[in-house]
Amino acid sequence: MAEPLKAMYDEPFLRQFAALVHSAWTPFDQERFVALALDGEWEQLELKARMRRITVSLGACLPAAYSEALDILYAIDERCAGFPYLFFPDFVEVYGRDDWARSMDALARFTGKSTAEFAIRPFILAEPEKTMARMLEWADSEDEHIRRLASEGCRPRLPWAPALPEFKRDPSPIVPILEKLKADASLYVRKSVANNLNDIAKDHPELVLAIARRWSGRDERTDWIVRRGCRTLIKAADPAVMALFGYADEAASANVTQAAVDVTPGEARIGETTEIRYAAQVEAAEDAEAEQGAIKLRLELGVDYVKANGSVSRKKFLLKETLAGPGTRIAGAKRLSWADLTTRKHYPGAHRLWLLVNGRETAQTEMLLRGADEGDVP
């Protein structure tokens, strides 16, 4: 089993970092810092809690004046790059709330060495207009890390971070930043813009559709963002979005035949894996707009997972995207794991499996999932 990520914060790491701080500021009490960090329930703390413990321990051992503490961190930050040093921007979040201007400079400086996407959010919540104005300026930065912070920091639903309720209700303050970055030269930045759009789509699909229509076809970088930013809407088979990307339901209905989905074996236990096979035939496509009568197809596997209360919840898995002409036979297989995840727990019962073509249910089958402790499946 892989070692948990929190294990990177161990005593050797703390002592090495303490020595580095001491080299920049000799009054730094290395032993006190390490003792404070490891005190109490350290072993039980998870990743973010350990990071925050380091931040608070550092704050207790650095000068009380925020500006003086930052100067010490500035003296060593070039040697503190990478994910473990997320406590640099976290220090700004904890101790810099009352010094907005200096904190903005610090977050812009630290973000390229780890990331300040989490630490910026309390500043947005406290002073949204002022902070978003600064982030709009960051969108023009020559540094790709700062440009990414401008987008990533204001995502309404950023994972591992508190949501931004005001932007979930009204994402309009975000859009000017995304407009500036919609054809950014950096893939690192473009991924963030796409993820921000995808966040917005979960609450305001009509806004993202309007943006997608406005942006599409102007630049290949922007087209990549639009495609990735609309992935939730595509999964939901939103008709307008499917049409925008050329996945015509009418063409699939008229021209895709002999669709089939099959599971082997037809029974499994929780924790096991089964193989799903699928197939479909493209007959004719006179009405399709693509070249030589070909139609654009998106094949997905829909799994109706049984929930604890007996209801079902569908999850879709992309199988294949292709441009297929008349006479094309599409077939393939996918291995489906029934192991429990942190995001999904499996329950015994009959599970229905669907082959979806351009969002339309075209074939189905059923398999029985048994409990992990039940007898052998024949």
C-alpha positions as CSV (number, residue, x, y, z in Angstrom):
1,M,0.0,0.0,0.0
2,A,1.3,3.4,-0.9
3,E,2.4,5.7,1.9
4,P,-0.1,8.4,2.7
5,L,0.8,11.9,1.4
6,K,0.7,13.3,4.9
7,A,3.8,11.2,5.7
8,M,6.0,13.7,3.9
9,Y,5.6,15.9,7.0
10,D,7.7,13.9,9.4
11,E,10.3,14.8,12.0
12,P,13.3,14.8,9.6
13,F,11.4,17.2,7.3
14,L,10.6,19.5,10.2
15,R,14.2,19.5,11.5
16,Q,15.6,20.2,8.0
17,F,13.2,23.1,7.5
18,A,13.9,24.5,11.0
19,A,17.6,24.5,10.2
20,L,16.9,26.4,7.0
21,V,14.9,29.1,8.9
22,H,17.6,29.3,11.5
23,S,20.2,29.9,8.8
24,A,18.2,33.0,7.7
25,W,17.3,34.2,11.2
26,T,19.5,32.9,14.1
27,P,17.0,33.7,16.9
28,F,14.7,31.0,15.5
29,D,14.2,28.3,18.1
30,Q,14.5,25.1,16.1
31,E,13.7,22.7,19.0
32,R,10.6,24.7,20.0
33,F,9.3,24.7,16.5
34,V,9.7,20.9,16.1
35,A,8.2,20.3,19.5
36,L,5.2,22.5,18.8
37,A,4.6,20.8,15.5
38,L,4.8,17.2,16.8
39,D,2.9,17.9,20.0
40,G,-0.2,16.0,20.9
41,E,-2.1,14.1,18.3
42,W,0.3,14.8,15.4
43,E,0.2,11.1,14.3
44,Q,-3.6,11.3,13.9
45,L,-3.6,14.5,11.9
46,E,-4.3,14.3,8.2
47,L,-2.5,16.2,5.5
48,K,-4.2,19.6,5.7
49,A,-4.2,19.5,9.5
50,R,-0.5,18.8,9.6
51,M,0.2,21.6,7.2
52,R,-1.8,24.0,9.4
53,R,0.0,22.8,12.5
54,I,3.3,23.6,10.8
55,T,2.0,27.0,9.9
56,V,0.9,27.8,13.5
57,S,4.1,26.4,14.9
58,L,6.1,28.6,12.5
59,G,4.1,31.6,13.5
60,A,4.8,31.0,17.2
61,C,8.6,31.0,16.6
62,L,8.9,33.8,14.0
63,P,8.7,37.6,14.9
64,A,5.2,38.7,15.9
65,A,5.4,41.5,13.3
66,Y,3.9,40.0,10.1
67,S,6.2,42.0,7.8
68,E,9.3,40.8,9.7
69,A,8.1,37.2,9.5
70,L,7.5,37.5,5.8
71,D,11.0,38.9,5.3
72,I,12.5,35.8,6.8
73,L,10.3,33.5,4.6
74,Y,11.4,35.6,1.6
75,A,15.0,34.9,2.5
76,I,14.5,31.1,2.1
77,D,11.5,30.6,-0.2
78,E,13.7,30.0,-3.3
79,R,14.9,26.8,-1.5
80,C,11.4,25.8,-0.6
81,A,9.7,24.8,-3.8
82,G,7.2,22.0,-4.2
83,F,4.0,20.6,-2.7
84,P,5.3,20.2,0.8
85,Y,5.8,23.9,1.1
86,L,2.1,24.8,0.8
87,F,2.4,26.2,4.4
88,F,4.1,29.3,2.9
89,P,0.9,30.6,1.4
90,D,-1.0,29.1,4.3
91,F,1.1,31.3,6.6
92,V,-0.2,34.3,4.6
93,E,-3.8,33.1,5.0
94,V,-3.4,32.7,8.8
95,Y,-1.4,35.8,9.7
96,G,-1.9,38.2,6.8
97,R,-5.6,38.9,6.9
98,D,-5.1,42.5,8.3
99,D,-2.4,43.4,5.8
100,W,-4.1,42.9,2.4
101,A,-1.5,44.6,0.2
102,R,1.5,42.8,1.6
103,S,-0.4,39.5,1.6
104,M,-1.3,39.9,-2.1
105,D,2.4,40.4,-2.9
106,A,3.3,37.4,-0.8
107,L,0.7,35.1,-2.4
108,A,1.9,36.1,-5.9
109,R,5.4,35.4,-4.9
110,F,4.7,32.0,-3.2
111,T,2.3,30.6,-5.8
112,G,5.0,29.6,-8.2
113,K,6.8,27.6,-5.6
114,S,3.8,25.6,-4.4
115,T,0.4,27.2,-5.0
116,A,-1.7,29.9,-3.4
117,E,-5.0,28.9,-4.8
118,F,-6.3,27.9,-1.4
119,A,-4.8,30.7,0.6
120,I,-6.4,33.4,-1.6
121,R,-9.9,32.3,-0.9
122,P,-10.4,33.9,2.6
123,F,-9.3,37.2,1.1
124,I,-11.9,36.8,-1.7
125,L,-14.6,36.1,0.9
126,A,-13.6,39.0,3.0
127,E,-13.0,41.6,0.3
128,P,-14.3,40.2,-3.0
129,E,-14.3,43.3,-5.2
130,K,-10.8,44.4,-4.1
131,T,-9.3,41.0,-4.3
132,M,-10.9,40.1,-7.7
133,A,-9.6,43.4,-9.1
134,R,-6.1,42.3,-8.1
135,M,-6.7,38.9,-9.6
136,L,-7.8,40.6,-12.8
137,E,-4.4,42.3,-12.9
138,W,-2.7,39.0,-12.2
139,A,-4.3,37.6,-15.4
140,D,-1.9,39.9,-17.3
141,S,1.2,38.7,-15.5
142,E,4.2,37.4,-17.5
143,D,4.4,34.6,-14.9
144,E,2.2,31.6,-15.8
145,H,1.9,30.6,-12.1
146,I,0.4,34.0,-11.3
147,R,-1.9,33.9,-14.3
148,R,-3.1,30.5,-13.2
149,L,-3.7,31.8,-9.6
150,A,-6.0,34.4,-11.1
151,S,-8.2,31.7,-12.5
152,E,-7.7,28.8,-10.0
153,G,-8.1,30.9,-6.9
154,C,-11.6,32.0,-7.8
155,R,-13.1,28.7,-8.9
156,P,-16.5,28.5,-7.3
157,R,-16.0,24.8,-6.4
158,L,-12.3,24.3,-6.0
159,P,-11.5,20.8,-4.6
160,W,-10.0,20.7,-1.1
161,A,-11.1,24.3,-0.5
162,P,-14.2,26.0,0.9
163,A,-16.7,26.9,-1.9
164,L,-17.3,30.5,-2.8
165,P,-21.0,30.8,-2.3
166,E,-21.3,34.3,-3.8
167,F,-19.7,33.1,-7.0
168,K,-21.8,30.0,-7.1
169,R,-24.8,32.3,-7.1
170,D,-23.3,34.9,-9.5
171,P,-20.1,34.0,-11.3
172,S,-20.1,37.2,-13.3
173,P,-17.0,38.6,-11.5
174,I,-15.0,35.6,-12.7
175,V,-15.8,35.9,-16.4
176,P,-13.5,38.9,-17.1
177,I,-10.5,36.9,-15.8
178,L,-11.4,33.9,-18.0
179,E,-11.8,36.2,-21.0
180,K,-8.2,37.4,-20.5
181,L,-6.9,33.8,-20.3
182,K,-9.1,32.1,-22.9
183,A,-6.2,31.6,-25.3
184,D,-3.3,31.5,-22.9
185,A,-0.1,30.1,-24.2
186,S,0.4,28.0,-21.1
187,L,-1.4,24.6,-20.8
188,Y,-1.1,24.9,-17.1
189,V,-3.3,28.1,-17.2
190,R,-5.7,26.7,-19.9
191,K,-6.5,23.7,-17.7
192,S,-7.4,26.1,-14.9
193,V,-9.7,28.2,-17.1
194,A,-11.4,25.0,-18.3
195,N,-11.9,23.7,-14.8
196,N,-13.3,27.1,-13.7
197,L,-15.8,27.0,-16.5
198,N,-16.7,23.4,-15.6
199,D,-17.3,24.6,-12.0
200,I,-19.6,27.4,-13.2
201,A,-21.5,25.0,-15.5
202,K,-22.7,23.0,-12.5
203,D,-24.7,26.0,-11.3
204,H,-25.1,28.1,-14.5
205,P,-25.1,25.8,-17.6
206,E,-26.8,28.5,-19.7
207,L,-23.9,31.0,-19.0
208,V,-21.3,28.4,-19.9
209,L,-23.2,27.5,-23.1
210,A,-23.3,31.2,-24.1
211,I,-19.5,31.5,-23.4
212,A,-18.8,28.3,-25.4
213,R,-20.7,29.6,-28.4
214,R,-19.0,33.0,-28.2
215,W,-15.5,31.5,-27.9
216,S,-15.7,28.5,-30.2
217,G,-13.9,28.4,-33.5
218,R,-11.6,31.4,-32.9
219,D,-8.5,29.8,-31.6
220,E,-7.4,26.1,-31.2
221,R,-6.3,26.9,-27.6
222,T,-9.7,28.4,-26.8
223,D,-11.5,25.5,-28.4
224,W,-9.5,23.1,-26.2
225,I,-10.7,25.1,-23.1
226,V,-14.3,25.1,-24.3
227,R,-14.3,21.4,-24.9
228,R,-12.8,20.6,-21.5
229,G,-14.9,23.3,-19.7
230,C,-18.1,21.8,-21.0
231,R,-17.4,18.2,-20.0
232,T,-20.0,18.1,-17.2
233,L,-22.6,19.4,-19.6
234,I,-21.6,16.8,-22.2
235,K,-21.8,14.0,-19.6
236,A,-25.3,15.3,-18.8
237,A,-26.1,15.1,-22.5
238,D,-27.4,18.7,-22.5
239,P,-28.9,18.9,-26.0
240,A,-27.6,22.4,-26.9
241,V,-24.1,21.5,-25.8
242,M,-24.2,18.1,-27.6
243,A,-25.3,19.9,-30.8
244,L,-22.5,22.6,-30.3
245,F,-19.9,19.8,-30.4
246,G,-21.5,17.9,-33.2
247,Y,-23.0,15.0,-31.3
248,A,-26.3,15.0,-33.0
249,D,-28.9,12.8,-31.3
250,E,-30.9,12.7,-34.5
251,A,-28.0,11.3,-36.4
252,A,-27.3,8.7,-33.8
253,S,-30.9,7.6,-33.6
254,A,-31.2,7.3,-37.4
255,N,-27.9,5.7,-38.2
256,V,-26.6,3.7,-35.3
257,T,-28.0,0.2,-35.2
258,Q,-27.3,-3.2,-33.7
259,A,-26.2,-1.6,-30.4
260,A,-25.3,-4.1,-27.7
261,V,-23.7,-4.1,-24.3
262,D,-22.8,-7.3,-22.4
263,V,-21.1,-8.1,-19.1
264,T,-19.0,-11.2,-18.3
265,P,-19.6,-12.8,-15.9
266,G,-23.2,-11.8,-15.2
267,E,-22.5,-11.8,-11.4
268,A,-19.7,-10.4,-9.2
269,R,-18.9,-9.6,-5.6
270,I,-18.0,-6.3,-4.2
271,G,-14.3,-5.8,-4.7
272,E,-14.1,-7.8,-7.9
273,T,-13.8,-6.6,-11.5
274,T,-15.9,-7.5,-14.5
275,E,-15.5,-7.0,-18.3
276,I,-18.0,-5.0,-20.2
277,R,-18.2,-5.4,-24.0
278,Y,-20.0,-3.1,-26.3
279,A,-20.7,-2.8,-30.0
280,A,-22.7,-0.7,-32.5
281,Q,-23.1,-0.5,-36.3
282,V,-23.2,2.7,-38.3
283,E,-25.6,2.2,-41.2
284,A,-26.0,5.4,-43.2
285,A,-25.6,9.1,-42.5
286,E,-27.0,11.1,-45.3
287,D,-28.2,13.8,-42.9
288,A,-24.9,14.2,-41.1
289,E,-22.9,17.3,-41.6
290,A,-19.5,15.8,-41.3
291,E,-17.4,14.8,-44.3
292,Q,-18.4,11.9,-46.5
293,G,-21.5,11.2,-44.5
294,A,-19.6,10.4,-41.3
295,I,-21.2,11.2,-38.0
296,K,-19.5,12.2,-34.7
297,L,-20.2,9.6,-32.0
298,R,-19.6,9.6,-28.3
299,L,-20.1,6.2,-26.7
300,E,-20.5,6.0,-22.9
301,L,-21.1,3.3,-20.4
302,G,-23.9,4.2,-18.0
303,V,-23.9,2.3,-14.7
304,D,-27.0,2.6,-12.5
305,Y,-25.3,2.0,-9.1
306,V,-27.6,0.7,-6.3
307,K,-27.5,3.0,-3.3
308,A,-28.0,2.1,0.4
309,N,-31.7,2.9,0.3
310,G,-32.3,0.8,-2.8
311,S,-32.5,3.7,-5.2
312,V,-30.0,4.1,-8.1
313,S,-27.5,6.7,-9.1
314,R,-26.0,6.7,-12.6
315,K,-22.4,7.3,-13.4
316,K,-21.1,7.5,-16.9
317,F,-17.8,6.3,-18.3
318,L,-16.5,7.4,-21.6
319,L,-15.8,4.5,-23.9
320,K,-15.0,6.0,-27.3
321,E,-15.3,9.2,-29.3
322,T,-15.0,8.8,-33.1
323,L,-16.0,10.0,-36.5
324,A,-17.7,7.1,-38.2
325,G,-18.9,6.6,-41.7
326,P,-21.5,4.2,-43.1
327,G,-20.6,0.6,-42.6
328,T,-18.4,1.2,-39.6
329,R,-18.6,-1.3,-36.8
330,I,-17.6,0.0,-33.4
331,A,-16.7,-2.5,-30.7
332,G,-14.6,-2.6,-27.6
333,A,-14.4,-3.5,-23.9
334,K,-14.0,-1.9,-20.6
335,R,-13.0,-3.4,-17.2
336,L,-15.3,-2.2,-14.5
337,S,-14.1,-2.4,-10.9
338,W,-16.6,-3.0,-8.0
339,A,-14.1,-2.1,-5.3
340,D,-15.3,0.5,-2.8
341,L,-13.7,4.0,-3.2
342,T,-13.6,7.0,-0.9
343,T,-16.1,8.6,-3.4
344,R,-18.3,5.6,-4.0
345,K,-19.5,2.7,-1.9
346,H,-21.0,-0.3,-3.6
347,Y,-24.1,-2.2,-2.4
348,P,-25.5,-5.6,-3.4
349,G,-28.3,-5.8,-5.9
350,A,-29.2,-5.8,-9.6
351,H,-27.2,-3.1,-11.5
352,R,-28.4,-2.0,-14.9
353,L,-25.7,-1.1,-17.5
354,W,-26.4,1.1,-20.5
355,L,-24.6,1.8,-23.8
356,L,-25.2,5.5,-24.5
357,V,-24.6,6.9,-27.9
358,N,-24.5,10.7,-28.1
359,G,-26.3,10.7,-24.8
360,R,-29.1,8.4,-25.9
361,E,-29.8,5.0,-24.3
362,T,-29.3,2.5,-27.1
363,A,-28.7,-0.8,-25.3
364,Q,-28.8,-2.3,-21.8
365,T,-28.1,-5.3,-19.8
366,E,-28.1,-6.2,-16.1
367,M,-25.7,-7.9,-13.7
368,L,-26.1,-9.0,-10.1
369,L,-23.6,-7.6,-7.5
370,R,-23.2,-9.6,-4.3
371,G,-21.7,-8.7,-1.0
372,A,-18.0,-9.3,-0.6
373,D,-18.6,-12.1,2.0
374,E,-21.2,-14.0,0.0
375,G,-20.4,-17.4,-1.4
376,D,-18.6,-18.0,-4.7
377,V,-20.2,-16.7,-7.8
378,P,-20.8,-19.6,-10.2
